[in-house]
Coordinates of N, CA and C in Angstrom, one line a residue:
R1 N -15.6 3.4 39.0 CA -16.7 3.5 38.1 C -17.8 3.4 37.8
T2 N -19.0 4.2 37.8 CA -20.2 4.0 37.9 C -21.4 4.0 36.9
T3 N -22.3 3.3 37.2 CA -23.2 3.7 35.4 C -24.0 4.4 36.1
G4 N -24.3 5.2 36.2 CA -24.3 6.9 37.0 C -23.9 7.7 36.3
D5 N -24.2 9.0 36.7 CA -23.3 10.4 36.8 C -22.1 10.4 37.8
G6 N -21.2 11.0 36.9 CA -19.9 11.2 38.4 C -19.6 10.0 38.7
G7 N -18.0 10.0 38.0 CA -17.0 8.8 38.1 C -16.6 9.1 39.6
A8 N -16.0 10.1 40.2 CA -15.2 10.4 41.4 C -16.6 10.9 42.4
F9 N -17.3 11.8 42.2 CA -18.8 11.9 42.5 C -19.3 13.0 41.9
S10 N -20.7 12.7 42.1 CA -22.3 13.2 42.3 C -22.8 14.3 43.1
V11 N -23.0 14.9 42.5 CA -24.0 16.3 43.5 C -25.2 17.0 42.5
S12 N -26.2 16.7 43.1 CA -27.3 17.3 42.3 C -28.1 17.6 42.8
R13 N -28.8 19.0 42.2 CA -29.8 19.7 43.5 C -29.9 18.7 44.1
G14 N -30.3 20.3 45.2 CA -30.9 20.2 46.1 C -30.3 18.7 47.5
S15 N -28.8 18.0 47.0 CA -27.8 17.4 47.5 C -27.0 17.5 47.5
A16 N -26.1 17.3 49.0 CA -25.0 17.9 49.7 C -24.5 17.2 50.9
P17 N -23.4 16.8 50.4 CA -22.6 15.8 51.7 C -21.9 17.0 53.1
D18 N -22.3 16.4 54.5 CA -22.6 16.4 55.1 C -21.1 17.9 55.7
A19 N -20.9 16.9 54.8 CA -18.8 17.5 55.1 C -18.0 17.6 53.6
P20 N -16.8 18.3 54.0 CA -16.4 18.3 52.4 C -15.8 16.3 51.9
A21 N -15.7 16.9 51.0 CA -14.8 14.6 50.8 C -13.9 15.4 50.4
W22 N -12.6 14.3 50.3 CA -11.3 14.2 50.5 C -10.6 13.8 49.5
L23 N -10.4 13.9 48.5 CA -9.7 13.4 47.9 C -8.4 13.7 47.4
D24 N -7.3 12.4 47.1 CA -6.3 12.2 47.0 C -5.7 13.4 48.1
G25 N -5.8 13.6 49.8 CA -5.1 14.0 50.8 C -5.4 15.7 50.0
A26 N -6.4 16.5 49.4 CA -6.6 17.6 49.2 C -7.9 17.6 49.5
W27 N -9.0 18.9 49.0 CA -10.8 18.6 49.3 C -11.3 19.2 47.8
A28 N -12.0 19.0 48.3 CA -13.5 19.4 47.5 C -14.5 19.4 48.7
G29 N -16.1 20.1 48.0 CA -16.3 20.7 49.7 C -18.0 21.5 48.3
L30 N -18.2 22.2 49.1 CA -19.7 22.2 48.7 C -19.8 23.9 49.9
Q31 N -20.0 24.5 49.0 CA -20.2 26.6 49.5 C -21.8 26.9 49.5
A32 N -21.6 28.0 50.4 CA -23.4 28.1 50.2 C -23.8 28.7 48.8
P33 N -24.6 28.0 49.1 CA -26.0 27.6 47.4 C -26.0 29.6 47.0
E34 N -25.5 29.0 45.4 CA -26.0 30.0 44.0 C -27.8 30.5 44.8
S35 N -27.6 31.4 43.4 CA -29.5 32.1 44.1 C -30.5 31.7 43.2
R36 N -29.8 30.2 42.7 CA -30.7 29.6 42.0 C -31.0 28.5 42.8
G37 N -30.8 28.2 43.7 CA -30.6 26.8 45.0 C -29.9 26.0 44.9
D38 N -28.9 25.9 43.6 CA -27.4 25.3 43.6 C -26.1 24.9 44.4
A39 N -25.8 24.2 44.8 CA -24.5 24.5 45.5 C -23.3 24.3 44.6
I40 N -22.3 25.5 45.1 CA -21.0 25.5 44.3 C -20.3 24.1 44.9
V41 N -19.3 23.2 43.7 CA -18.7 22.9 44.5 C -17.1 23.1 43.9
L42 N -16.6 22.8 45.4 CA -15.0 23.6 45.0 C -14.8 22.2 45.1
V43 N -12.8 22.2 44.2 CA -12.2 21.5 44.3 C -10.6 21.8 44.3
G44 N -10.1 21.8 45.2 CA -9.0 22.3 45.1 C -7.6 21.8 45.9
Y45 N -6.2 22.3 45.3 CA -4.7 21.0 45.3 C -4.9 19.9 45.3
S46 N -6.0 18.9 44.4 CA -6.5 17.1 44.3 C -5.9 17.6 42.9
T47 N -5.5 15.7 42.7 CA -5.6 14.3 41.7 C -6.7 14.4 41.2
I48 N -7.4 14.5 40.3 CA -9.1 13.0 39.9 C -8.2 12.6 39.1
A49 N -8.1 11.2 39.1 CA -7.5 10.8 37.9 C -7.9 9.3 37.4
G50 N -8.3 9.4 36.4 CA -8.8 7.7 36.1 C -10.3 7.2 36.9
N51 N -11.2 8.0 36.8 CA -12.9 7.6 37.0 C -13.6 7.2 35.6
E52 N -14.5 6.8 35.8 CA -15.3 6.0 34.8 C -17.0 6.6 35.3
A53 N -18.2 7.0 34.5 CA -18.8 7.2 34.1 C -19.5 6.9 33.0
E54 N -21.0 6.0 32.9 CA -21.3 5.4 31.6 C -22.1 7.1 31.5
G55 N -23.0 7.2 32.9 CA -23.8 8.5 32.2 C -22.8 9.9 31.5
S56 N -22.9 10.9 32.1 CA -22.0 12.5 32.2 C -21.4 12.7 33.1
G57 N -20.2 12.8 33.3 CA -18.6 13.8 34.4 C -18.3 12.3 34.9
G58 N -17.9 12.0 34.2 CA -15.9 10.9 34.5 C -15.7 11.7 35.7
A59 N -15.3 12.3 36.4 CA -15.2 12.6 37.6 C -16.3 13.4 38.3
I60 N -16.7 14.4 37.8 CA -17.3 15.3 38.4 C -19.2 15.5 38.0
S61 N -20.0 15.0 38.2 CA -21.5 15.5 37.4 C -21.5 16.9 38.6
A62 N -22.6 17.5 38.5 CA -22.4 18.9 39.1 C -24.0 19.9 39.2
G63 N -25.4 19.7 39.4 CA -26.7 20.5 39.3 C -26.1 22.0 39.4
G64 N -25.0 22.5 39.9 CA -24.8 23.6 40.6 C -22.5 24.0 39.5
A65 N -22.4 24.8 39.5 CA -21.4 25.1 39.2 C -20.1 24.6 40.0
V66 N -19.1 24.5 39.3 CA -17.9 24.0 39.6 C -16.6 24.4 39.5
W67 N -15.7 24.9 41.1 CA -15.0 25.7 41.0 C -13.3 24.4 40.8
T68 N -12.4 24.5 40.4 CA -11.3 23.3 40.9 C -10.3 25.2 41.4
L69 N -9.6 25.0 41.9 CA -8.4 25.5 41.9 C -6.9 25.1 41.9
N70 N -6.0 25.2 42.2 CA -4.1 24.1 41.8 C -4.9 22.7 41.8
S71 N -5.6 22.3 40.8 CA -6.0 20.9 40.1 C -5.9 20.1 39.2
T72 N -5.3 18.8 39.4 CA -5.7 18.3 37.8 C -6.3 17.6 37.6
L73 N -6.8 16.9 36.6 CA -7.5 15.8 36.7 C -7.7 15.6 35.2
T74 N -7.6 14.2 35.0 CA -6.6 13.4 34.2 C -7.4 12.6 33.8
A75 N -8.0 12.0 32.9 CA -7.6 10.3 32.3 C -9.4 9.5 33.0
N76 N -9.9 10.8 33.0 CA -11.3 10.4 33.0 C -12.0 9.9 32.0
R77 N -13.1 9.6 31.9 CA -14.0 9.0 30.6 C -15.6 9.3 31.3
A78 N -16.4 9.9 30.5 CA -18.0 9.8 30.5 C -18.1 9.4 29.4
G79 N -19.1 8.6 29.4 CA -19.7 7.4 27.7 C -20.6 8.0 27.4
V80 N -21.1 9.3 28.4 CA -21.7 10.9 27.6 C -21.9 12.1 26.6
D81 N -21.0 13.0 28.3 CA -20.6 14.3 27.7 C -19.1 14.2 29.2
G82 N -19.2 15.6 28.6 CA -17.9 16.1 30.6 C -16.7 14.9 30.9
G83 N -16.4 14.9 30.0 CA -15.4 13.5 30.4 C -14.4 13.9 31.7
A84 N -14.4 15.2 32.2 CA -13.5 15.1 33.0 C -15.1 16.0 34.2
V85 N -15.8 16.8 33.5 CA -16.9 17.7 33.8 C -17.9 18.1 33.8
S86 N -18.8 17.3 34.4 CA -19.9 18.1 33.7 C -20.8 19.2 35.0
A87 N -21.2 20.4 34.0 CA -22.0 20.9 35.2 C -23.1 21.5 33.8
P88 N -24.0 21.0 33.5 CA -24.8 21.3 32.3 C -25.6 22.3 32.8
G89 N -25.9 22.9 33.3 CA -27.1 24.0 33.9 C -26.2 25.4 34.6
T90 N -25.1 25.3 35.6 CA -24.7 26.6 35.7 C -23.4 27.0 34.9
S91 N -21.7 26.8 35.4 CA -21.2 27.6 35.3 C -19.6 26.5 35.8
M92 N -18.6 26.8 35.2 CA -17.2 26.4 35.7 C -16.6 26.9 36.0
W93 N -15.4 27.1 36.8 CA -14.5 28.7 36.7 C -12.9 28.0 37.0
L94 N -11.9 27.3 35.9 CA -10.4 27.0 36.5 C -9.6 27.9 36.7
I95 N -9.0 27.1 37.6 CA -7.9 28.4 38.2 C -6.6 27.5 38.4
Y96 N -5.3 28.0 37.9 CA -4.5 27.2 37.7 C -4.4 25.4 38.5
S97 N -5.3 25.1 37.2 CA -5.7 23.7 36.4 C -5.3 23.5 35.8
T98 N -5.4 21.9 36.3 CA -4.8 21.2 34.2 C -5.9 20.1 34.1
L99 N -6.3 20.2 33.3 CA -7.6 18.8 32.2 C -6.6 18.4 31.1
E100 N -6.2 17.4 31.6 CA -5.5 16.4 30.5 C -5.6 14.8 29.8
G101 N -6.0 14.5 28.8 CA -6.5 13.4 28.7 C -7.4 12.8 28.8
N102 N -8.5 13.2 29.3 CA -10.1 13.2 29.7 C -10.2 12.9 28.1
Q103 N -12.1 12.3 28.7 CA -12.3 10.9 26.9 C -14.1 11.4 27.3
A104 N -15.0 11.9 26.2 CA -16.0 12.0 25.9 C -16.8 11.6 24.6
P105 N -17.3 12.1 24.3 CA -18.3 11.6 22.6 C -18.6 13.4 22.5
A106 N -18.8 13.9 24.0 CA -19.2 15.7 23.9 C -18.3 16.1 25.0
G107 N -18.0 17.3 24.8 CA -16.8 18.1 25.6 C -16.0 17.1 26.8
A108 N -15.1 16.4 26.4 CA -14.4 15.5 26.8 C -13.6 15.5 28.0
H109 N -13.1 17.7 27.7 CA -13.1 18.0 29.2 C -13.9 18.4 30.5
V110 N -15.0 19.4 30.0 CA -15.1 20.4 30.2 C -17.5 20.3 29.5
V111 N -18.4 19.9 30.2 CA -19.4 20.8 29.8 C -20.3 21.6 30.5
T112 N -20.5 22.6 29.7 CA -20.4 23.7 30.7 C -21.4 24.7 29.5
P113 N -22.3 25.5 30.5 CA -22.7 27.0 29.8 C -21.7 27.9 29.6
R114 N -21.0 28.0 30.5 CA -20.5 29.4 31.0 C -18.7 29.0 31.1
L115 N -17.3 29.1 31.0 CA -16.9 28.2 31.3 C -15.7 29.7 31.7
R116 N -14.9 30.0 32.6 CA -14.0 30.9 33.0 C -12.8 30.1 32.7
S117 N -11.4 30.4 32.8 CA -10.6 29.6 33.3 C -9.0 31.0 33.1
T118 N -8.6 30.9 34.1 CA -7.3 31.4 35.1 C -6.4 30.8 34.5
L119 N -5.0 31.2 33.7 CA -3.7 30.3 34.0 C -4.2 29.1 33.9
S120 N -4.4 28.0 33.3 CA -5.5 26.2 32.8 C -4.8 26.6 32.4
V121 N -4.9 25.0 32.2 CA -4.9 24.1 30.6 C -5.9 23.2 30.4
L122 N -6.3 23.1 29.4 CA -6.6 21.9 28.9 C -6.5 21.1 27.6
A123 N -5.9 20.2 28.0 CA -5.4 19.7 26.5 C -5.6 17.8 26.1
G124 N -5.0 17.6 25.0 CA -5.1 16.3 24.8 C -6.1 15.3 24.6
A125 N -7.7 16.3 24.6 CA -8.5 15.7 24.5 C -8.6 14.5 23.7
V126 N -8.7 12.7 24.4 CA -8.9 11.6 23.7 C -9.5 11.9 22.7
S127 N -10.9 11.7 23.0 CA -12.1 12.0 22.4 C -13.1 13.3 21.8
G128 N -13.7 13.5 20.8 CA -14.4 14.9 21.3 C -13.7 15.7 21.0
P129 N -14.4 17.1 21.0 CA -14.2 18.3 21.3 C -13.7 18.5 23.1
G130 N -12.4 19.2 23.2 CA -12.2 19.2 25.1 C -13.3 20.0 25.6
C131 N -14.0 21.0 25.3 CA -15.1 21.9 26.0 C -16.2 21.7 24.5
A132 N -17.4 22.0 26.0 CA -19.0 21.9 25.1 C -19.1 23.1 25.7
V133 N -19.3 24.2 25.3 CA -19.5 25.5 26.1 C -20.6 26.5 25.4
D134 N -21.2 27.4 25.8 CA -22.5 27.5 25.1 C -22.1 29.2 24.5
Q135 N -21.1 29.8 25.3 CA -20.8 31.2 24.8 C -19.1 30.9 25.4
P136 N -18.9 32.4 24.5 CA -17.5 32.5 24.8 C -16.7 31.8 26.4
T137 N -15.5 31.3 26.2 CA -14.8 31.1 27.6 C -14.1 32.7 28.0
D138 N -14.3 33.1 29.3 CA -13.5 35.1 30.1 C -12.6 33.7 29.9
A139 N -11.1 34.0 29.9 CA -10.5 33.6 30.6 C -8.8 34.0 30.2
E140 N -7.6 34.4 31.3 CA -7.0 35.0 31.3 C -5.5 34.2 31.4
S141 N -4.8 34.2 30.0 CA -3.4 33.3 30.5 C -3.8 31.6 30.5
S142 N -4.1 31.0 29.6 CA -4.7 29.2 29.6 C -4.7 29.1 27.9
Y143 N -4.2 27.7 28.2 CA -4.1 26.8 26.7 C -4.9 26.0 27.2
D144 N -5.7 26.2 25.8 CA -6.6 24.7 25.0 C -5.1 24.4 23.9
T145 N -5.5 23.2 23.0 CA -5.3 22.1 22.3 C -5.7 22.1 21.5
D146 N -7.1 22.0 21.6 CA -8.1 22.1 20.4 C -9.2 23.3 20.0
G147 N -8.6 24.6 20.8 CA -9.8 25.7 20.0 C -11.3 25.5 20.7
S148 N -11.6 24.8 21.3 CA -12.9 23.9 21.4 C -13.3 25.0 22.3
C149 N -12.6 25.2 23.5 CA -13.1 26.2 24.7 C -13.3 27.9 24.4
G150 N -12.9 28.0 23.3 CA -13.4 29.4 22.3 C -12.8 30.9 23.4
F151 N -12.2 30.6 24.1 CA -11.0 31.8 24.8 C -11.4 33.0 25.1
V152 N -11.7 34.0 25.3 CA -12.0 35.5 24.9 C -10.7 36.1 26.3
G153 N -10.3 37.2 26.0 CA -9.1 37.6 26.8 C -8.3 37.3 26.3
A154 N -7.2 38.5 27.8 CA -5.5 38.7 27.2 C -4.8 37.2 27.4
G155 N -3.8 36.9 26.9 CA -2.3 35.7 26.7 C -3.0 34.5 27.0
N156 N -4.1 34.1 26.0 CA -3.8 32.9 26.1 C -3.1 32.6 24.7
T157 N -4.0 31.1 24.5 CA -3.9 30.3 23.4 C -4.7 29.2 23.2
S158 N -5.0 29.3 21.9 CA -6.1 28.6 21.3 C -5.6 27.5 20.8
A159 N -6.3 26.7 20.2 CA -5.2 25.9 19.1 C -4.1 25.7 19.5
G160 N -3.3 25.5 20.6 CA -1.9 25.5 20.6 C -0.8 24.1 20.2
S161 N -0.4 24.4 20.2 CA 0.5 22.6 20.1 C 0.7 21.4 21.4
D162 N 0.9 20.4 21.5 CA 0.8 19.4 22.4 C 1.5 20.1 23.4
P163 N 0.8 20.2 24.8 CA 1.9 20.9 25.7 C 3.0 20.1 26.1
D164 N 3.1 19.0 26.2 CA 4.4 18.4 26.7 C 4.5 18.0 27.6
L165 N 3.7 17.4 28.3 CA 3.2 17.1 30.0 C 4.2 16.3 30.4
G166 N 4.3 16.5 30.9 CA 5.0 14.6 32.1 C 3.8 14.1 32.6
V167 N 3.7 12.6 32.9 CA 3.1 11.5 33.7 C 2.9 12.5 34.5
L168 N 1.9 11.8 35.4 CA 1.8 12.3 37.3 C 2.6 12.0 38.1
S169 N 3.2 12.9 38.6 CA 4.1 12.3 39.7 C 4.0 13.4 40.7
D170 N 5.0 12.9 41.9 CA 5.5 14.3 42.8 C 6.5 15.5 42.4
N171 N 5.7 16.4 42.1 CA 6.0 18.0 41.6 C 5.9 18.5 43.0
G172 N 6.1 18.9 44.3 CA 6.2 19.8 45.4 C 4.7 19.7 46.2
G173 N 4.0 19.4 45.5 CA 3.1 19.6 46.0 C 1.8 19.3 46.7
A174 N 0.8 19.6 47.0 CA -0.4 17.5 48.1 C 0.0 17.1 47.6
T175 N -0.6 16.7 46.2 CA -1.0 15.4 44.6 C 0.3 15.9 43.9
P176 N -0.2 14.1 43.3 CA 0.6 14.3 42.0 C 0.1 15.6 40.9
T177 N 0.8 16.4 39.7 CA 0.9 16.7 39.1 C 1.3 16.8 38.2
M178 N 0.9 17.2 36.8 CA 1.9 17.6 35.4 C 2.4 18.2 35.0
A179 N 3.5 18.6 35.4 CA 4.6 19.1 34.8 C 5.0 19.5 33.7
P180 N 5.6 20.7 33.0 CA 5.9 20.9 31.5 C 7.0 20.0 31.8
N181 N 7.3 19.3 30.4 CA 8.9 19.1 29.9 C 9.4 19.7 29.8
P182 N 11.2 19.8 30.0 CA 11.6 20.4 28.9 C 11.6 21.1 27.7
G183 N 11.3 22.1 26.9 CA 10.7 22.5 26.1 C 9.3 22.6 25.7
S184 N 8.6 21.6 26.9 CA 7.1 22.5 26.6 C 6.7 23.8 26.2
P185 N 6.0 24.1 25.2 CA 5.6 25.3 25.2 C 4.7 26.3 25.7
L186 N 4.8 25.8 26.9 CA 3.8 26.3 28.0 C 4.7 27.1 28.8
I187 N 6.7 26.6 28.7 CA 7.4 27.1 29.7 C 7.5 28.6 28.4
D188 N 7.3 29.6 30.0 CA 7.3 31.1 29.2 C 6.6 31.8 28.3
A189 N 5.4 31.2 28.1 CA 4.5 31.0 27.4 C 3.3 31.9 27.3
V190 N 3.0 32.1 28.6 CA 1.7 32.6 28.6 C 2.1 33.8 29.5
S191 N 1.4 35.0 29.2 CA 1.9 36.4 30.3 C 1.0 35.7 31.3
F192 N 1.7 36.2 32.6 CA 0.6 36.5 33.8 C 0.1 37.8 34.8
P193 N -1.5 37.9 34.6 CA -2.2 38.7 35.1 C -1.8 39.4 35.6
F194 N -0.6 39.4 36.4 CA -1.0 39.9 38.2 C 0.4 40.7 38.0

């Protein structure tokens, strides 16, 4: 828990760790700066759960773009916005990621001007809308339970029913994940775009 921003970690303009941060045996790090001088926060094969920030970004607060790959962000809470991720200055891209059960007054899962989602699930926002985005979300085969992400693109579900995800557990990956339970609407629900 932090009294500021970024319950798990915070990356502001001009700051960067010397080496990637390891989360639950996986990785998170920084890529080359974008044209505006902001770093890109990369989170891959990670589970970030149960973090809290009194400010923004219950799990991650970033001054630059945030990309998640094969990651689960769940049960994170922010007092202001971005229950899982706050990237208010640039963009976020979810790739094969699950954001579930996060909490914030605005953007329970994510706050960012531009969101992109590929084969990802955003479900069960505890309070407030799941997404606080400024423009429609470019998405492919993604699932949103409250419709706040504004998906545009092929094979998406907006305002879908409860995806019936299991609890965090060892499902054979690098970190605990939330697999769909038998009978989940996620099973065979999305078209695979590749």
